Coordinates of N, CA and C in Angstrom, one line a residue:
M28 N 86.6 62.2 -3.2 CA 85.9 61.1 -4.1 C 86.7 59.9 -4.1
S29 N 87.7 60.0 -3.8 CA 88.5 58.8 -3.7 C 87.8 57.7 -2.7
S30 N 87.4 58.3 -1.6 CA 86.8 57.4 -0.6 C 85.5 56.8 -1.1
Q31 N 84.8 57.6 -1.9 CA 83.6 57.0 -2.5 C 83.9 56.0 -3.6
R32 N 85.1 56.1 -4.3 CA 85.3 55.2 -5.3 C 85.8 53.9 -4.6
R33 N 86.3 54.0 -3.6 CA 86.8 52.8 -2.9 C 85.6 52.0 -2.4
I34 N 84.6 52.7 -1.9 CA 83.4 52.0 -1.4 C 82.7 51.4 -2.6
L35 N 82.6 52.0 -3.7 CA 82.0 51.5 -4.8 C 82.7 50.3 -5.4
Q36 N 84.0 50.4 -5.3 CA 84.8 49.2 -5.8 C 84.6 48.0 -4.9
Q37 N 84.5 48.3 -3.6 CA 84.3 47.3 -2.6 C 83.0 46.6 -2.8
R38 N 82.0 47.4 -3.2 CA 80.6 47.0 -3.4 C 80.7 46.0 -4.6
K39 N 81.5 46.4 -5.6 CA 81.4 45.7 -6.8 C 82.1 44.3 -6.5
R40 N 83.0 44.1 -5.7 CA 83.7 42.9 -5.3 C 82.9 42.0 -4.5
K41 N 82.2 42.6 -3.5 CA 81.5 41.7 -2.6 C 79.9 42.2 -2.6
P42 N 79.2 41.3 -3.2 CA 77.8 41.7 -3.2 C 77.3 41.7 -1.8
I43 N 76.3 42.6 -1.6 CA 75.7 42.8 -0.3 C 74.5 41.8 -0.3
V44 N 74.4 41.1 0.6 CA 73.2 40.1 0.6 C 72.5 40.4 1.9
L45 N 71.1 40.7 1.8 CA 70.3 40.9 2.9 C 69.6 39.6 3.3
T46 N 69.8 39.2 4.5 CA 69.1 37.9 4.8 C 68.2 38.3 5.9
L47 N 67.0 37.7 5.7 CA 65.9 37.8 6.7 C 65.8 36.6 7.5
V48 N 65.8 36.6 8.7 CA 65.7 35.4 9.5 C 64.4 35.4 10.2
F49 N 63.5 34.4 9.9 CA 62.3 34.4 10.6 C 62.5 33.4 11.7
T50 N 62.0 33.7 12.8 CA 62.1 32.8 13.9 C 60.6 32.5 14.3
A51 N 60.1 31.4 13.7 CA 58.8 30.9 14.1 C 58.9 29.8 15.1
H52 N 57.8 29.7 15.9 CA 57.8 28.7 16.9 C 57.4 27.4 16.3
V53 N 58.2 26.4 16.1 CA 57.8 25.1 15.5 C 57.9 24.1 16.6
P54 N 56.8 23.5 16.9 CA 56.8 22.4 17.9 C 57.7 21.2 17.5
R55 N 58.3 20.7 18.6 CA 59.2 19.5 18.2 C 58.5 18.4 17.8
H56 N 57.2 18.1 18.3 CA 56.5 16.9 17.9 C 55.3 17.3 16.9
S57 N 55.0 16.3 16.1 CA 53.9 16.7 15.0 C 52.6 16.6 15.6
A58 N 51.6 17.2 15.0 CA 50.2 17.1 15.4 C 49.7 15.7 15.2
S59 N 48.9 15.3 16.2 CA 48.3 13.9 16.2 C 47.0 13.9 15.4
I60 N 46.8 12.8 14.6 CA 45.6 12.8 13.8 C 44.4 12.4 14.6
A61 N 44.7 11.8 15.8 CA 43.6 11.4 16.7 C 43.1 12.5 17.7
S62 N 43.1 13.7 17.2 CA 42.6 14.7 18.1 C 41.1 14.5 18.3
P63 N 40.5 15.1 19.3 CA 39.0 14.9 19.6 C 38.2 15.4 18.4
I64 N 38.5 16.5 17.8 CA 37.7 17.1 16.7 C 37.7 16.2 15.5
N65 N 39.0 15.6 15.2 CA 39.1 14.7 14.1 C 38.3 13.4 14.3
L66 N 38.3 12.9 15.5 CA 37.5 11.7 15.8 C 36.1 11.9 15.8
I67 N 35.5 13.1 16.1 CA 34.2 13.4 16.0 C 33.8 13.5 14.5
L68 N 34.6 14.2 13.7 CA 34.3 14.3 12.3 C 34.3 12.9 11.6
F69 N 35.4 12.2 12.0 CA 35.4 10.9 11.3 C 34.2 9.9 11.6
S70 N 33.8 10.0 12.9 CA 32.5 9.2 13.3 C 31.4 9.7 12.6
L71 N 31.2 11.0 12.4 CA 30.1 11.6 11.7 C 30.1 11.2 10.2
L72 N 31.3 11.1 9.6 CA 31.5 10.7 8.2 C 31.1 9.2 8.1
I73 N 31.5 8.4 9.0 CA 31.1 6.9 9.1 C 29.6 6.7 9.2
V74 N 28.9 7.6 10.1 CA 27.4 7.4 10.2 C 26.7 7.9 8.9
L75 N 27.2 9.0 8.3 CA 26.6 9.5 7.0 C 26.8 8.5 5.9
I76 N 27.9 7.8 5.8 CA 28.1 6.8 4.8 C 27.2 5.6 5.1
Y77 N 27.0 5.2 6.4 CA 26.2 4.1 6.7 C 24.7 4.4 6.3
Y78 N 24.2 5.5 6.7 CA 22.9 5.8 6.2 C 22.6 5.9 4.8
R79 N 23.7 6.3 4.1 CA 23.7 6.5 2.5 C 23.6 5.1 1.9
L80 N 24.5 4.2 2.5 CA 24.6 3.0 1.7 C 23.8 1.8 2.4
R81 N 23.2 1.9 3.5 CA 22.4 0.8 4.1 C 21.4 0.3 3.1
P82 N 21.1 -1.0 3.3 CA 20.0 -1.5 2.4 C 18.7 -1.0 2.9
S83 N 17.9 -0.7 2.0 CA 16.5 -0.3 2.3 C 15.6 -1.5 2.7
P84 N 14.7 -1.3 3.6 CA 13.9 -2.4 3.9 C 13.0 -2.8 2.8
P85 N 12.8 -4.2 2.6 CA 12.0 -4.6 1.5 C 10.5 -4.0 1.6
P86 N 10.0 -3.8 0.5 CA 8.7 -3.2 0.3 C 7.7 -4.2 0.9
T87 N 6.7 -3.8 1.7 CA 5.7 -4.6 2.1 C 4.4 -4.5 1.4
L88 N 3.7 -5.6 1.1 CA 2.5 -5.5 0.4 C 1.3 -5.2 1.3
P89 N 0.4 -4.6 0.8 CA -0.8 -4.3 1.7 C -1.5 -5.6 2.0
K90 N -2.1 -5.7 3.2 CA -2.8 -6.9 3.6 C -4.0 -7.0 2.8
G91 N -4.2 -8.3 2.3 CA -5.4 -8.6 1.5 C -6.5 -9.0 2.4
P92 N -7.6 -9.2 1.8 CA -8.8 -9.7 2.5 C -8.5 -11.1 3.1
H93 N -9.2 -11.4 4.3 CA -9.1 -12.7 4.8 C -9.5 -13.8 3.8
P94 N -8.9 -14.9 3.7 CA -9.3 -15.9 2.8 C -10.7 -16.4 3.1
T95 N -11.4 -16.6 2.0 CA -12.8 -17.0 2.1 C -12.9 -18.5 1.6
V96 N -13.4 -19.3 2.2 CA -13.6 -20.7 1.8 C -14.9 -20.8 1.1
F97 N -14.9 -21.5 0.0 CA -16.1 -21.6 -0.9 C -16.9 -22.6 0.0
K98 N -18.2 -22.2 0.1 CA -19.1 -22.9 1.0 C -20.5 -23.0 0.4
T99 N -21.3 -23.9 0.8 CA -22.6 -24.1 0.4 C -23.5 -23.4 1.5
Y100 N -24.3 -22.6 1.0 CA -25.2 -21.8 2.0 C -26.7 -22.1 1.7
T101 N -27.5 -22.1 2.7 CA -28.9 -22.2 2.6 C -29.4 -20.8 2.8
P102 N -30.7 -20.4 2.4 CA -31.1 -19.1 2.7 C -31.0 -18.6 4.1
P103 N -31.4 -19.4 5.1 CA -31.2 -18.9 6.5 C -29.8 -18.7 6.8
E104 N -28.8 -19.5 6.3 CA -27.4 -19.3 6.7 C -26.9 -18.1 5.9
L105 N -27.4 -17.7 4.8 CA -27.0 -16.5 4.1 C -27.4 -15.1 4.6
K106 N -28.6 -15.3 5.3 CA -29.3 -14.0 5.8 C -28.4 -13.2 6.7
P107 N -27.5 -13.8 7.6 CA -26.7 -12.9 8.5 C -25.6 -12.0 7.7
Y108 N -25.4 -12.4 6.4 CA -24.3 -11.8 5.7 C -24.9 -10.5 4.9
N109 N -25.5 -9.7 5.8 CA -26.2 -8.5 5.1 C -25.4 -7.2 5.5
G110 N -24.3 -7.3 6.0 CA -23.4 -6.1 6.3 C -23.5 -5.4 7.7
E111 N -24.6 -6.0 8.4 CA -24.7 -5.5 9.8 C -23.8 -6.1 10.8
N112 N -23.6 -5.5 11.8 CA -22.7 -6.1 12.9 C -21.2 -6.4 12.3
N113 N -20.7 -5.6 11.4 CA -19.4 -5.8 10.8 C -19.3 -7.1 10.0
M114 N -20.5 -7.7 9.6 CA -20.5 -8.9 8.8 C -20.2 -8.5 7.4
P115 N -19.5 -9.4 6.6 CA -19.4 -9.1 5.1 C -20.8 -9.1 4.5
V116 N -20.8 -8.6 3.3 CA -22.1 -8.5 2.5 C -22.1 -9.5 1.4
Y117 N -22.9 -10.5 1.4 CA -23.1 -11.4 0.5 C -24.5 -11.4 -0.2
L118 N -24.5 -11.7 -1.6 CA -25.8 -11.9 -2.1 C -25.7 -13.0 -3.2
A119 N -26.8 -13.6 -3.5 CA -26.8 -14.7 -4.4 C -27.5 -14.4 -5.7
V120 N -27.1 -14.8 -6.9 CA -27.6 -14.6 -8.1 C -27.5 -16.0 -8.8
R121 N -28.7 -16.5 -9.2 CA -28.9 -17.8 -9.8 C -28.1 -18.9 -9.2
G122 N -28.1 -18.9 -7.9 CA -27.4 -20.0 -7.1 C -26.0 -19.8 -6.7
R123 N -25.4 -18.7 -7.3 CA -24.0 -18.4 -6.9 C -24.0 -17.3 -5.9
V124 N -23.2 -17.5 -4.9 CA -23.1 -16.5 -3.8 C -21.8 -15.6 -4.0
F125 N -22.1 -14.3 -4.1 CA -21.0 -13.3 -4.3 C -20.7 -12.5 -3.1
D126 N -19.4 -12.3 -2.8 CA -19.0 -11.4 -1.8 C -18.9 -10.0 -2.3
V127 N -20.0 -9.2 -2.0 CA -20.1 -7.9 -2.5 C -19.7 -6.8 -1.4
T128 N -18.9 -7.2 -0.4 CA -18.4 -6.4 0.6 C -17.7 -5.2 0.0
P129 N -16.9 -5.2 -1.1 CA -16.2 -4.1 -1.6 C -17.3 -2.9 -2.1
G130 N -18.5 -3.4 -2.4 CA -19.6 -2.5 -2.7 C -20.5 -2.3 -1.7
R131 N -20.0 -2.2 -0.4 CA -20.9 -2.1 0.8 C -21.7 -0.8 0.8
N132 N -21.3 0.2 0.2 CA -22.1 1.4 -0.1 C -23.4 1.2 -0.8
F133 N -23.3 0.2 -1.7 CA -24.5 -0.1 -2.6 C -25.4 -1.1 -2.0
Y134 N -24.7 -2.2 -1.5 CA -25.4 -3.5 -1.0 C -25.6 -3.5 0.4
G135 N -24.8 -2.8 1.2 CA -24.9 -2.9 2.6 C -26.0 -2.0 3.2
P136 N -26.1 -1.9 4.5 CA -27.1 -1.1 5.1 C -27.1 0.3 4.7
G137 N -28.3 0.8 4.4 CA -28.4 2.1 3.8 C -28.2 2.3 2.4
G138 N -27.7 1.3 1.7 CA -27.5 1.4 0.2 C -28.8 1.2 -0.6
P139 N -28.8 1.6 -1.8 CA -29.8 1.4 -2.6 C -30.3 -0.1 -2.9
Y140 N -29.3 -1.0 -2.9 CA -29.6 -2.5 -3.0 C -29.6 -3.3 -1.7
E141 N -29.8 -2.6 -0.6 CA -29.7 -3.3 0.7 C -30.7 -4.3 0.9
N142 N -31.8 -4.4 0.2 CA -32.7 -5.5 0.3 C -32.2 -6.8 -0.2
F143 N -31.2 -6.7 -1.1 CA -30.6 -7.9 -1.7 C -29.6 -8.6 -0.9
A144 N -29.1 -7.8 0.1 CA -27.9 -8.3 1.0 C -28.4 -9.4 1.8
G145 N -27.6 -10.6 1.8 CA -28.0 -11.8 2.5 C -29.1 -12.6 1.9
R146 N -29.5 -12.2 0.7 CA -30.6 -12.9 0.1 C -30.3 -13.4 -1.3
D147 N -31.2 -14.2 -1.9 CA -31.1 -14.5 -3.3 C -31.8 -13.2 -4.1
A148 N -30.9 -12.6 -4.8 CA -31.3 -11.3 -5.6 C -31.7 -11.5 -7.0
S149 N -31.8 -12.8 -7.4 CA -32.0 -13.1 -8.8 C -33.3 -12.4 -9.4
R150 N -34.5 -12.6 -8.8 CA -35.7 -12.1 -9.3 C -35.7 -10.6 -9.3
G151 N -35.3 -10.0 -8.3 CA -35.2 -8.5 -8.1 C -34.3 -7.9 -9.2
L152 N -33.3 -8.4 -9.4 CA -32.2 -7.9 -10.4 C -32.8 -8.1 -11.8
A153 N -33.4 -9.2 -12.1 CA -33.9 -9.6 -13.4 C -35.1 -8.6 -13.8
C154 N -35.8 -8.3 -12.7 CA -37.1 -7.4 -13.0 C -36.7 -5.9 -12.8
G155 N -35.5 -5.6 -12.3 CA -35.1 -4.2 -12.1 C -35.9 -3.6 -10.9
S156 N -36.2 -4.4 -9.9 CA -37.0 -3.9 -8.8 C -36.3 -4.2 -7.5
F157 N -36.5 -3.2 -6.6 CA -35.8 -3.4 -5.2 C -36.9 -3.6 -4.2
D158 N -38.1 -4.0 -4.5 CA -39.2 -4.2 -3.6 C -39.0 -5.4 -2.9
E159 N -39.4 -5.5 -1.6 CA -39.3 -6.7 -0.8 C -40.1 -7.9 -1.4
D160 N -41.2 -7.6 -2.2 CA -42.0 -8.7 -2.7 C -41.2 -9.4 -3.9
M161 N -40.1 -9.0 -4.3 CA -39.3 -9.6 -5.3 C -38.4 -10.7 -4.6
L162 N -38.3 -10.6 -3.2 CA -37.4 -11.6 -2.5 C -38.3 -12.8 -2.0
T163 N -37.7 -14.0 -1.9 CA -38.3 -15.1 -1.4 C -38.7 -15.0 0.1
K164 N -39.9 -15.1 0.3 CA -40.5 -14.9 1.8 C -40.1 -16.0 2.7
D165 N -40.3 -17.2 2.3 CA -40.1 -18.4 3.1 C -38.6 -18.9 2.8
L166 N -37.7 -18.5 3.8 CA -36.2 -18.9 3.6 C -36.0 -20.4 3.9
R167 N -37.0 -21.1 4.5 CA -36.8 -22.5 4.6 C -37.5 -23.3 3.5
G168 N -38.1 -22.6 2.6 CA -38.9 -23.2 1.5 C -37.9 -23.4 0.2
P169 N -38.4 -23.8 -0.9 CA -37.5 -24.0 -2.1 C -37.0 -22.6 -2.6
L170 N -36.0 -22.8 -3.3 CA -35.4 -21.6 -4.0 C -36.3 -21.1 -5.1
D171 N -36.2 -19.8 -5.5 CA -37.0 -19.3 -6.6 C -36.5 -19.9 -7.9
D172 N -37.4 -20.5 -8.6 CA -37.0 -21.1 -9.9 C -37.1 -20.2 -11.0
L173 N -37.4 -18.9 -10.8 CA -37.4 -17.9 -11.8 C -38.5 -18.1 -12.9
K174 N -39.5 -18.9 -12.5 CA -40.6 -19.0 -13.6 C -41.4 -17.8 -13.7
G175 N -41.8 -17.6 -14.9 CA -42.5 -16.4 -15.2 C -41.8 -15.2 -15.6
L176 N -40.4 -15.4 -15.8 CA -39.5 -14.3 -16.3 C -39.4 -14.5 -17.8
G177 N -39.5 -13.4 -18.4 CA -39.4 -13.5 -19.9 C -38.0 -13.4 -20.5
D178 N -37.8 -13.5 -21.7 CA -36.4 -13.5 -22.2 C -35.7 -12.2 -21.9
E179 N -36.3 -11.1 -22.0 CA -35.7 -9.8 -21.7 C -35.2 -9.8 -20.2
E180 N -36.1 -10.3 -19.4 CA -35.7 -10.3 -17.9 C -34.6 -11.3 -17.6
M181 N -34.5 -12.5 -18.4 CA -33.5 -13.4 -18.1 C -32.2 -12.9 -18.7
G182 N -32.2 -12.1 -19.8 CA -31.1 -11.4 -20.4 C -30.5 -10.4 -19.4
A183 N -31.4 -9.6 -18.7 CA -30.9 -8.6 -17.8 C -30.2 -9.4 -16.6
L184 N -30.9 -10.5 -16.1 CA -30.3 -11.3 -15.1 C -28.9 -11.8 -15.4
A185 N -28.7 -12.2 -16.8 CA -27.4 -12.7 -17.2 C -26.4 -11.6 -17.2
D186 N -26.8 -10.4 -17.5 CA -25.9 -9.2 -17.6 C -25.5 -8.9 -16.1
W187 N -26.5 -8.9 -15.1 CA -26.1 -8.7 -13.7 C -25.1 -9.8 -13.3
E188 N -25.3 -11.0 -13.6 CA -24.5 -12.1 -13.2 C -23.0 -12.0 -13.7
A189 N -23.0 -11.6 -15.0 CA -21.7 -11.3 -15.6 C -21.0 -10.2 -14.9
R190 N -21.7 -9.1 -14.6 CA -21.1 -7.9 -13.9 C -20.6 -8.3 -12.5
F191 N -21.3 -9.1 -11.8 CA -20.9 -9.5 -10.6 C -19.7 -10.5 -10.6
S192 N -19.7 -11.4 -11.6 CA -18.5 -12.3 -11.9 C -17.2 -11.6 -12.1
E193 N -17.3 -10.5 -12.8 CA -16.2 -9.7 -13.2 C -15.6 -8.9 -11.9
K194 N -16.5 -8.4 -11.1 CA -16.1 -7.6 -10.1 C -16.0 -8.2 -8.7
Y195 N -16.7 -9.2 -8.4 CA -16.8 -9.7 -7.0 C -16.4 -11.2 -7.1
L196 N -15.9 -11.7 -5.9 CA -15.6 -13.1 -5.7 C -16.8 -14.0 -5.5
V197 N -16.8 -15.1 -6.0 CA -17.8 -16.1 -5.8 C -17.3 -16.9 -4.6
V198 N -18.2 -16.9 -3.5 CA -17.7 -17.4 -2.2 C -18.5 -18.7 -1.9
G199 N -19.5 -19.0 -2.8 CA -20.2 -20.2 -2.4 C -21.4 -20.4 -3.4
K200 N -22.2 -21.4 -3.0 CA -23.4 -21.6 -3.8 C -24.6 -21.7 -2.9
L201 N -25.7 -21.3 -3.4 CA -27.0 -21.3 -2.6 C -27.8 -22.5 -2.9
V202 N -28.2 -23.3 -2.0 CA -29.1 -24.4 -2.2 C -30.3 -24.3 -1.2
A203 N -31.4 -25.1 -1.4 CA -32.5 -24.9 -0.6 C -32.2 -25.7 0.7
E204 N -32.9 -25.5 1.7 CA -32.7 -26.0 3.1 C -32.5 -27.5 3.1
G205 N -33.4 -28.2 2.4 CA -33.4 -29.6 2.4 C -32.3 -30.3 1.4
D206 N -31.7 -29.4 0.6 CA -30.8 -30.0 -0.4 C -29.3 -29.9 0.0
K207 N -29.1 -29.3 1.2 CA -27.7 -29.3 1.7 C -27.2 -30.6 2.1
R208 N -26.1 -31.0 1.6 CA -25.4 -32.3 1.9 C -24.5 -32.1 3.1
V209 N -24.4 -33.0 3.9 CA -23.5 -32.9 5.1 C -22.3 -33.6 4.6
G210 N -21.1 -33.0 5.0 CA -19.8 -33.6 4.7 C -19.2 -32.9 3.5

């Protein structure tokens, strides 16, 4: 036992230290930040940031109708504006010419008011009639003076004119063939 006591005493004097030594391979130069994968990722990041922060294109307004010049029309000059051959649809009420092209389904070819397209529709609208005999037959003659219409019919015509004024552009005035002034 004496030898065991000696070993124990020696152990008490010198602590036993176990040391683990790891030998890992550490390269002598550090890794480069400019590796191909890093460059690709950085480029992708720049592109994503650009698309996220780029200014958006300014909003564009829809194209409006072509400008229409206020013009004086005679009945023969108004006649072609009946919606055929891609022409606009105009009609006249009490000497005012309205562009009713937005209502082409009503006033253009095949519509219920197609007789009024390109014509003075005053008498027909006042009487509530779509018949051809409500239209002026002689386009080179005087305009319809609306004689023979009663107060009720004139009121109906005023209502139609107000409706057209609210909804459609006035593009001109209708005058008789001999009343048109040059210049």
